[in-house]
């Protein structure tokens, strides 16, 4: 069975499973797309500016913890591409994916009763 078939089957077992799966999947795609965009700008631009703000805004409220952790671990701001990837982009994307999973868990509803045989 493919991953999408298993996800659809699991979504159909819940009261609001399909809409919850769509919303959480779109949010996960938004998070990953924003993370790829941010890293592309950081890698290929001479002055990326404040492009990381987009990733923070998409992954709020949990991204504030990532910002606090980055501030504690690299107080001078770092500035290297590897530091940007390891200390900011990957943790922010992971927090966003965690929020996507939480969206699924909260909005999927109760399990439907199995059909009588």
N, CA, C and O atoms as a GROMACS GRO file, in nm:
protein
  468
    1UNK      N    1   0.083  -0.117   0.000
    1UNK     CA    2   0.000   0.000   0.000
    1UNK      C    3   0.088   0.124   0.000
    1UNK      O    4   0.187   0.130   0.073
    2UNK      N    5   0.054   0.223  -0.080
    2UNK     CA    6   0.134   0.344  -0.087
    2UNK      C    7   0.103   0.435   0.033
    2UNK      O    8   0.005   0.415   0.104
    3UNK      N    9   0.188   0.533   0.052
    3UNK     CA   10   0.172   0.626   0.164
    3UNK      C   11   0.041   0.703   0.152
    3UNK      O   12  -0.030   0.721   0.250
    4UNK      N   13   0.010   0.748   0.031
    4UNK     CA   14  -0.112   0.826   0.012
    4UNK      C   15  -0.238   0.743   0.035
    4UNK      O   16  -0.338   0.794   0.085
    5UNK      N   17  -0.233   0.617  -0.002
    5UNK     CA   18  -0.346   0.528   0.022
    5UNK      C   19  -0.367   0.508   0.171
    5UNK      O   20  -0.480   0.509   0.219
    6UNK      N   21  -0.258   0.489   0.245
    6UNK     CA   22  -0.270   0.472   0.390
    6UNK      C   23  -0.322   0.600   0.457
    6UNK      O   24  -0.403   0.593   0.549
    7UNK      N   25  -0.273   0.717   0.410
    7UNK     CA   26  -0.322   0.844   0.466
    7UNK      C   27  -0.471   0.863   0.440
    7UNK      O   28  -0.545   0.905   0.528
    8UNK      N   29  -0.514   0.834   0.317
    8UNK     CA   30  -0.656   0.848   0.283
    8UNK      C   31  -0.742   0.752   0.365
    8UNK      O   32  -0.850   0.789   0.410
    9UNK      N   33  -0.694   0.631   0.384
    9UNK     CA   34  -0.769   0.533   0.464
    9UNK      C   35  -0.779   0.580   0.608
    9UNK      O   36  -0.886   0.570   0.669
   10UNK      N   37  -0.669   0.630   0.664
   10UNK     CA   38  -0.671   0.679   0.802
   10UNK      C   39  -0.762   0.801   0.815
   10UNK      O   40  -0.829   0.818   0.916
   11UNK      N   41  -0.763   0.886   0.713
   11UNK     CA   42  -0.847   1.007   0.718
   11UNK      C   43  -0.995   0.971   0.712
   11UNK      O   44  -1.077   1.035   0.777
   12UNK      N   45  -1.030   0.870   0.635
   12UNK     CA   46  -1.171   0.832   0.623
   12UNK      C   47  -1.225   0.766   0.749
   12UNK      O   48  -1.347   0.757   0.767
   13UNK      N   49  -1.138   0.722   0.836
   13UNK     CA   50  -1.182   0.659   0.962
   13UNK      C   51  -1.223   0.762   1.067
   13UNK      O   52  -1.276   0.726   1.171
   14UNK      N   53  -1.198   0.890   1.041
   14UNK     CA   54  -1.227   0.996   1.137
   14UNK      C   55  -1.344   1.081   1.090
   14UNK      O   56  -1.376   1.084   0.971
   15UNK      N   57  -1.408   1.151   1.184
   15UNK     CA   58  -1.523   1.235   1.152
   15UNK      C   59  -1.486   1.347   1.054
   15UNK      O   60  -1.554   1.367   0.953
   16UNK      N   61  -1.380   1.418   1.083
   16UNK     CA   62  -1.334   1.528   0.997
   16UNK      C   63  -1.195   1.499   0.944
   16UNK      O   64  -1.113   1.590   0.930
   17UNK      N   65  -1.168   1.375   0.914
   17UNK     CA   66  -1.034   1.334   0.876
   17UNK      C   67  -0.985   1.390   0.745
   17UNK      O   68  -0.870   1.434   0.735
   18UNK      N   69  -1.070   1.390   0.644
   18UNK     CA   70  -1.027   1.438   0.512
   18UNK      C   71  -0.998   1.588   0.513
   18UNK      O   72  -0.892   1.628   0.466
   19UNK      N   73  -1.087   1.673   0.565
   19UNK     CA   74  -1.052   1.816   0.570
   19UNK      C   75  -0.929   1.843   0.657
   19UNK      O   76  -0.847   1.929   0.624
   20UNK      N   77  -0.916   1.771   0.766
   20UNK     CA   78  -0.799   1.789   0.853
   20UNK      C   79  -0.671   1.750   0.780
   20UNK      O   80  -0.568   1.816   0.795
   21UNK      N   81  -0.677   1.642   0.702
   21UNK     CA   82  -0.561   1.599   0.625
   21UNK      C   83  -0.524   1.701   0.519
   21UNK      O   84  -0.406   1.727   0.497
   22UNK      N   85  -0.623   1.759   0.453
   22UNK     CA   86  -0.597   1.861   0.351
   22UNK      C   87  -0.533   1.985   0.413
   22UNK      O   88  -0.434   2.036   0.362
   23UNK      N   89  -0.589   2.032   0.523
   23UNK     CA   90  -0.536   2.153   0.588
   23UNK      C   91  -0.394   2.130   0.639
   23UNK      O   92  -0.306   2.212   0.615
   24UNK      N   93  -0.373   2.019   0.709
   24UNK     CA   94  -0.239   1.994   0.764
   24UNK      C   95  -0.138   1.967   0.652
   24UNK      O   96  -0.022   2.005   0.664
   25UNK      N   97  -0.181   1.902   0.545
   25UNK     CA   98  -0.091   1.878   0.432
   25UNK      C   99  -0.053   2.006   0.360
   25UNK      O  100   0.063   2.024   0.322
   26UNK      N  101  -0.150   2.096   0.340
   26UNK     CA  102  -0.120   2.225   0.277
   26UNK      C  103  -0.027   2.308   0.365
   26UNK      O  104   0.062   2.376   0.314
   27UNK      N  105  -0.049   2.304   0.496
   27UNK     CA  106   0.040   2.378   0.586
   27UNK      C  107   0.182   2.321   0.582
   27UNK      O  108   0.279   2.397   0.582
   28UNK      N  109   0.194   2.190   0.579
   28UNK     CA  110   0.327   2.128   0.571
   28UNK      C  111   0.396   2.166   0.440
   28UNK      O  112   0.516   2.193   0.438
   29UNK      N  113   0.321   2.168   0.330
   29UNK     CA  114   0.378   2.208   0.202
   29UNK      C  115   0.422   2.355   0.204
   29UNK      O  116   0.526   2.389   0.148
   30UNK      N  117   0.344   2.441   0.269
   30UNK     CA  118   0.380   2.581   0.283
   30UNK      C  119   0.508   2.597   0.363
   30UNK      O  120   0.596   2.676   0.327
   31UNK      N  121   0.520   2.523   0.472
   31UNK     CA  122   0.641   2.529   0.556
   31UNK      C  123   0.763   2.484   0.477
   31UNK      O  124   0.866   2.552   0.477
   32UNK      N  125   0.753   2.370   0.410
   32UNK     CA  126   0.868   2.319   0.336
   32UNK      C  127   0.904   2.409   0.218
   32UNK      O  128   1.022   2.431   0.192
   33UNK      N  129   0.805   2.461   0.148
   33UNK     CA  130   0.832   2.554   0.038
   33UNK      C  131   0.899   2.681   0.085
   33UNK      O  132   0.991   2.730   0.020
   34UNK      N  133   0.854   2.734   0.197
   34UNK     CA  134   0.915   2.855   0.252
   34UNK      C  135   1.058   2.827   0.297
   34UNK      O  136   1.146   2.911   0.276
   35UNK      N  137   1.082   2.712   0.357
   35UNK     CA  138   1.219   2.678   0.400
   35UNK      C  139   1.312   2.665   0.281
   35UNK      O  140   1.426   2.712   0.286
   36UNK      N  141   1.267   2.603   0.174
   36UNK     CA  142   1.349   2.590   0.053
   36UNK      C  143   1.376   2.728  -0.007
   36UNK      O  144   1.488   2.757  -0.048
   37UNK      N  145   1.274   2.813  -0.012
   37UNK     CA  146   1.290   2.948  -0.063
   37UNK      C  147   1.392   3.027   0.018
   37UNK      O  148   1.480   3.094  -0.038
   38UNK      N  149   1.382   3.019   0.151
   38UNK     CA  150   1.474   3.093   0.238
   38UNK      C  151   1.617   3.045   0.216
   38UNK      O  152   1.708   3.128   0.204
   39UNK      N  153   1.638   2.915   0.211
   39UNK     CA  154   1.774   2.864   0.191
   39UNK      C  155   1.827   2.898   0.052
   39UNK      O  156   1.946   2.926   0.037
   40UNK      N  157   1.743   2.897  -0.048
   40UNK     CA  158   1.788   2.935  -0.183
   40UNK      C  159   1.832   3.080  -0.186
   40UNK      O  160   1.934   3.112  -0.247
   41UNK      N  161   1.759   3.167  -0.121
   41UNK     CA  162   1.798   3.308  -0.117
   41UNK      C  163   1.926   3.324  -0.038
   41UNK      O  164   2.013   3.402  -0.078
   42UNK      N  165   1.941   3.254   0.073
   42UNK     CA  166   2.063   3.265   0.153
   42UNK      C  167   2.184   3.214   0.074
   42UNK      O  168   2.291   3.273   0.082
   43UNK      N  169   2.166   3.106   0.000
   43UNK     CA  170   2.278   3.048  -0.075
   43UNK      C  171   2.317   3.130  -0.198
   43UNK      O  172   2.436   3.144  -0.227
   44UNK      N  173   2.219   3.184  -0.269
   44UNK     CA  174   2.248   3.244  -0.400
   44UNK      C  175   2.241   3.396  -0.403
   44UNK      O  176   2.260   3.455  -0.509
   45UNK      N  177   2.215   3.459  -0.293
   45UNK     CA  178   2.208   3.604  -0.290
   45UNK      C  179   2.325   3.659  -0.209
   45UNK      O  180   2.365   3.601  -0.108
   46UNK      N  181   2.378   3.771  -0.255
   46UNK     CA  182   2.488   3.833  -0.179
   46UNK      C  183   2.437   3.898  -0.050
   46UNK      O  184   2.507   3.900   0.051
   47UNK      N  185   2.317   3.951  -0.056
   47UNK     CA  186   2.258   4.013   0.062
   47UNK      C  187   2.116   3.960   0.080
   47UNK      O  188   2.022   4.015   0.023
   48UNK      N  189   2.099   3.853   0.159
   48UNK     CA  190   1.965   3.796   0.173
   48UNK      C  191   1.869   3.883   0.252
   48UNK      O  192   1.748   3.862   0.246
   49UNK      N  193   1.920   3.979   0.324
   49UNK     CA  194   1.833   4.069   0.399
   49UNK      C  195   1.758   3.995   0.510
   49UNK      O  196   1.816   3.917   0.585
   50UNK      N  197   1.630   4.023   0.517
   50UNK     CA  198   1.547   3.966   0.623
   50UNK      C  199   1.455   3.855   0.569
   50UNK      O  200   1.341   3.844   0.612
   51UNK      N  201   1.505   3.775   0.476
   51UNK     CA  202   1.423   3.672   0.414
   51UNK      C  203   1.380   3.566   0.516
   51UNK      O  204   1.276   3.502   0.497
   52UNK      N  205   1.457   3.546   0.620
   52UNK     CA  206   1.423   3.448   0.723
   52UNK      C  207   1.298   3.482   0.800
   52UNK      O  208   1.240   3.396   0.866
   53UNK      N  209   1.256   3.607   0.792
   53UNK     CA  210   1.133   3.649   0.861
   53UNK      C  211   1.013   3.571   0.807
   53UNK      O  212   0.921   3.540   0.882
   54UNK      N  213   1.013   3.540   0.677
   54UNK     CA  214   0.901   3.465   0.619
   54UNK      C  215   0.886   3.328   0.685
   54UNK      O  216   0.775   3.285   0.714
   55UNK      N  217   0.998   3.262   0.707
   55UNK     CA  218   0.991   3.130   0.771
   55UNK      C  219   0.944   3.142   0.916
   55UNK      O  220   0.869   3.058   0.964
   56UNK      N  221   0.988   3.245   0.983
   56UNK     CA  222   0.943   3.267   1.121
   56UNK      C  223   0.793   3.294   1.124
   56UNK      O  224   0.722   3.241   1.209
   57UNK      N  225   0.745   3.377   1.032
   57UNK     CA  226   0.602   3.409   1.030
   57UNK      C  227   0.517   3.288   0.998
   57UNK      O  228   0.409   3.271   1.055
   58UNK      N  229   0.564   3.203   0.907
   58UNK     CA  230   0.487   3.084   0.870
   58UNK      C  231   0.482   2.984   0.985
   58UNK      O  232   0.381   2.916   1.002
   59UNK      N  233   0.587   2.976   1.063
   59UNK     CA  234   0.595   2.874   1.168
   59UNK      C  235   0.566   2.928   1.309
   59UNK      O  236   0.591   2.859   1.408
   60UNK      N  237   0.513   3.049   1.318
   60UNK     CA  238   0.474   3.099   1.450
   60UNK      C  239   0.365   3.011   1.507
   60UNK      O  240   0.287   2.957   1.428
   61UNK      N  241   0.353   2.992   1.632
   61UNK     CA  242   0.419   3.051   1.746
   61UNK      C  243   0.543   2.976   1.794
   61UNK      O  244   0.622   3.031   1.870
   62UNK      N  245   0.561   2.851   1.750
   62UNK     CA  246   0.673   2.773   1.803
   62UNK      C  247   0.809   2.818   1.752
   62UNK      O  248   0.912   2.782   1.810
   63UNK      N  249   0.812   2.896   1.644
   63UNK     CA  250   0.942   2.941   1.592
   63UNK      C  251   1.009   3.041   1.687
   63UNK      O  252   1.129   3.065   1.676
   64UNK      N  253   0.934   3.098   1.780
   64UNK     CA  254   0.996   3.188   1.876
   64UNK      C  255   1.096   3.113   1.965
   64UNK      O  256   1.196   3.169   2.008
   65UNK      N  257   1.067   2.985   1.992
   65UNK     CA  258   1.162   2.905   2.069
   65UNK      C  259   1.290   2.880   1.990
   65UNK      O  260   1.399   2.880   2.046
   66UNK      N  261   1.276   2.860   1.859
   66UNK     CA  262   1.395   2.840   1.774
   66UNK      C  263   1.478   2.968   1.770
   66UNK      O  264   1.600   2.962   1.776
   67UNK      N  265   1.413   3.082   1.760
   67UNK     CA  266   1.486   3.209   1.762
   67UNK      C  267   1.558   3.229   1.894
   67UNK      O  268   1.673   3.275   1.896
   68UNK      N  269   1.492   3.196   2.004
   68UNK     CA  270   1.557   3.207   2.135
   68UNK      C  271   1.676   3.115   2.147
   68UNK      O  272   1.780   3.154   2.201
   69UNK      N  273   1.662   2.993   2.098
   69UNK     CA  274   1.772   2.897   2.102
   69UNK      C  275   1.889   2.944   2.015
   69UNK      O  276   2.005   2.931   2.054
   70UNK      N  277   1.858   2.997   1.898
   70UNK     CA  278   1.964   3.048   1.809
   70UNK      C  279   2.036   3.165   1.874
   70UNK      O  280   2.158   3.176   1.862
   71UNK      N  281   1.963   3.252   1.940
   71UNK     CA  282   2.024   3.366   2.007
   71UNK      C  283   2.115   3.321   2.121
   71UNK      O  284   2.220   3.382   2.143
   72UNK      N  285   2.077   3.216   2.192
   72UNK     CA  286   2.160   3.167   2.302
   72UNK      C  287   2.285   3.096   2.249
   72UNK      O  288   2.394   3.115   2.303
   73UNK      N  289   2.268   3.014   2.144
   73UNK     CA  290   2.381   2.937   2.093
   73UNK      C  291   2.480   3.021   2.014
   73UNK      O  292   2.601   2.996   2.019
   74UNK      N  293   2.432   3.121   1.940
   74UNK     CA  294   2.520   3.205   1.859
   74UNK      C  295   2.488   3.351   1.891
   74UNK      O  296   2.412   3.415   1.818
   75UNK      N  297   2.544   3.403   2.000
   75UNK     CA  298   2.507   3.538   2.042
   75UNK      C  299   2.552   3.649   1.947
   75UNK      O  300   2.491   3.756   1.944
   76UNK      N  301   2.658   3.626   1.867
   76UNK     CA  302   2.706   3.730   1.778
   76UNK      C  303   2.634   3.730   1.642
   76UNK      O  304   2.668   3.811   1.556
   77UNK      N  305   2.538   3.641   1.623
   77UNK     CA  306   2.463   3.638   1.499
   77UNK      C  307   2.516   3.541   1.398
   77UNK      O  308   2.448   3.515   1.298
   78UNK      N  309   2.632   3.485   1.416
   78UNK     CA  310   2.687   3.386   1.323
   78UNK      C  311   2.711   3.445   1.187
   78UNK      O  312   2.802   3.525   1.169
   79UNK      N  313   2.630   3.406   1.091
   79UNK     CA  314   2.642   3.463   0.958
   79UNK      C  315   2.684   3.362   0.854
   79UNK      O  316   2.674   3.391   0.735
   80UNK      N  317   2.732   3.244   0.894
   80UNK     CA  318   2.772   3.144   0.797
   80UNK      C  319   2.652   3.070   0.740
   80UNK      O  320   2.548   3.059   0.804
   81UNK      N  321   2.670   3.019   0.619
   81UNK     CA  322   2.561   2.946   0.554
   81UNK      C  323   2.527   2.819   0.630
   81UNK      O  324   2.410   2.786   0.647
   82UNK      N  325   2.629   2.748   0.678
   82UNK     CA  326   2.604   2.625   0.752
   82UNK      C  327   2.532   2.655   0.883
   82UNK      O  328   2.441   2.582   0.922
   83UNK      N  329   2.573   2.761   0.951
   83UNK     CA  330   2.504   2.799   1.075
   83UNK      C  331   2.359   2.837   1.047
   83UNK      O  332   2.270   2.805   1.126
   84UNK      N  333   2.336   2.904   0.937
   84UNK     CA  334   2.199   2.941   0.901
   84UNK      C  335   2.113   2.817   0.878
   84UNK      O  336   1.998   2.812   0.922
   85UNK      N  337   2.169   2.719   0.810
   85UNK     CA  338   2.093   2.598   0.780
   85UNK      C  339   2.069   2.515   0.905
   85UNK      O  340   1.956   2.473   0.932
   86UNK      N  341   2.175   2.491   0.982
   86UNK     CA  342   2.165   2.401   1.097
   86UNK      C  343   2.094   2.466   1.217
   86UNK      O  344   2.019   2.398   1.287
   87UNK      N  345   2.117   2.593   1.240
   87UNK     CA  346   2.062   2.656   1.360
   87UNK      C  347   1.932   2.730   1.338
   87UNK      O  348   1.866   2.768   1.435
   88UNK      N  349   1.893   2.752   1.213
   88UNK     CA  350   1.771   2.828   1.192
   88UNK      C  351   1.672   2.758   1.099
   88UNK      O  352   1.559   2.731   1.139
   89UNK      N  353   1.711   2.728   0.978
   89UNK     CA  354   1.616   2.678   0.879
   89UNK      C  355   1.564   2.540   0.914
   89UNK      O  356   1.443   2.518   0.913
   90UNK      N  357   1.651   2.446   0.944
   90UNK     CA  358   1.607   2.310   0.974
   90UNK      C  359   1.522   2.306   1.102
   90UNK      O  360   1.417   2.243   1.102
   91UNK      N  361   1.564   2.371   1.211
   91UNK     CA  362   1.476   2.370   1.330
   91UNK      C  363   1.342   2.440   1.307
   91UNK      O  364   1.240   2.393   1.357
   92UNK      N  365   1.340   2.550   1.232
   92UNK     CA  366   1.213   2.618   1.204
   92UNK      C  367   1.122   2.530   1.119
   92UNK      O  368   1.002   2.522   1.144
   93UNK      N  369   1.179   2.463   1.020
   93UNK     CA  370   1.100   2.372   0.936
   93UNK      C  371   1.048   2.255   1.020
   93UNK      O  372   0.934   2.212   1.003
   94UNK      N  373   1.131   2.202   1.108
   94UNK     CA  374   1.089   2.091   1.194
   94UNK      C  375   0.976   2.134   1.286
   94UNK      O  376   0.882   2.057   1.308
   95UNK      N  377   0.984   2.253   1.340
   95UNK     CA  378   0.878   2.304   1.427
   95UNK      C  379   0.750   2.324   1.346
   95UNK      O  380   0.640   2.297   1.396
   96UNK      N  381   0.762   2.370   1.223
   96UNK     CA  382   0.645   2.385   1.138
   96UNK      C  383   0.580   2.252   1.105
   96UNK      O  384   0.457   2.241   1.104
   97UNK      N  385   0.661   2.149   1.079
   97UNK     CA  386   0.606   2.016   1.053
   97UNK      C  387   0.542   1.958   1.179
   97UNK      O  388   0.442   1.887   1.170
   98UNK      N  389   0.598   1.988   1.295
   98UNK     CA  390   0.535   1.947   1.421
   98UNK      C  391   0.398   2.014   1.435
   98UNK      O  392   0.302   1.949   1.477
   99UNK      N  393   0.390   2.142   1.401
   99UNK     CA  394   0.262   2.211   1.408
   99UNK      C  395   0.162   2.153   1.308
   99UNK      O  396   0.042   2.145   1.337
  100UNK      N  397   0.210   2.111   1.193
  100UNK     CA  398   0.122   2.047   1.094
  100UNK      C  399   0.065   1.916   1.149
  100UNK      O  400  -0.054   1.888   1.134
  101UNK      N  401   0.150   1.838   1.213
  101UNK     CA  402   0.103   1.713   1.274
  101UNK      C  403   0.003   1.742   1.385
  101UNK      O  404  -0.096   1.670   1.399
  102UNK      N  405   0.028   1.847   1.464
  102UNK     CA  406  -0.066   1.884   1.570
  102UNK      C  407  -0.200   1.929   1.512
  102UNK      O  408  -0.305   1.900   1.569
  103UNK      N  409  -0.197   2.000   1.398
  103UNK     CA  410  -0.321   2.037   1.331
  103UNK      C  411  -0.402   1.912   1.295
  103UNK      O  412  -0.523   1.907   1.318
  104UNK      N  413  -0.334   1.813   1.240
  104UNK     CA  414  -0.402   1.688   1.204
  104UNK      C  415  -0.462   1.624   1.328
  104UNK      O  416  -0.578   1.582   1.326
  105UNK      N  417  -0.385   1.615   1.436
  105UNK     CA  418  -0.432   1.549   1.557
  105UNK      C  419  -0.551   1.621   1.621
  105UNK      O  420  -0.643   1.557   1.672
  106UNK      N  421  -0.549   1.753   1.618
  106UNK     CA  422  -0.655   1.830   1.684
  106UNK      C  423  -0.784   1.830   1.602
  106UNK      O  424  -0.892   1.813   1.658
  107UNK      N  425  -0.774   1.847   1.471
  107UNK     CA  426  -0.893   1.867   1.389
  107UNK      C  427  -0.950   1.742   1.325
  107UNK      O  428  -1.053   1.750   1.257
  108UNK      N  429  -0.889   1.627   1.343
  108UNK     CA  430  -0.937   1.508   1.274
  108UNK      C  431  -1.065   1.452   1.333
  108UNK      O  432  -1.138   1.381   1.263
  109UNK      N  433  -1.094   1.480   1.456
  109UNK     CA  434  -1.219   1.434   1.517
  109UNK      C  435  -1.208   1.293   1.574
  109UNK      O  436  -1.101   1.232   1.578
  110UNK      N  437  -1.323   1.245   1.617
  110UNK     CA  438  -1.329   1.112   1.676
  110UNK      C  439  -1.329   1.004   1.570
  110UNK      O  440  -1.361   1.028   1.454
  111UNK      N  441  -1.292   0.886   1.613
  111UNK     CA  442  -1.293   0.770   1.524
  111UNK      C  443  -1.438   0.730   1.498
  111UNK      O  444  -1.520   0.725   1.589
  112UNK      N  445  -1.467   0.703   1.372
  112UNK     CA  446  -1.600   0.657   1.336
  112UNK      C  447  -1.617   0.511   1.377
  112UNK      O  448  -1.521   0.435   1.384
  113UNK      N  449  -1.739   0.477   1.404
  113UNK     CA  450  -1.768   0.337   1.437
  113UNK      C  451  -1.749   0.251   1.312
  113UNK      O  452  -1.786   0.293   1.202
  114UNK      N  453  -1.691   0.133   1.328
  114UNK     CA  454  -1.675   0.047   1.211
  114UNK      C  455  -1.812   0.005   1.156
  114UNK      O  456  -1.909  -0.011   1.230
  115UNK      N  457  -1.815  -0.012   1.025
  115UNK     CA  458  -1.940  -0.053   0.961
  115UNK      C  459  -1.975  -0.195   1.005
  115UNK      O  460  -1.887  -0.280   1.015
  116UNK      N  461  -2.103  -0.221   1.031
  116UNK     CA  462  -2.140  -0.358   1.071
  116UNK      C  463  -2.120  -0.455   0.954
  116UNK      O  464  -2.141  -0.420   0.838
  117UNK      N  465  -2.081  -0.574   0.988
  117UNK     CA  466  -2.056  -0.674   0.883
  117UNK      C  467  -2.170  -0.767   0.868
  117UNK      O  468  -2.167  -0.857   0.784
   0.00000   0.00000   0.00000
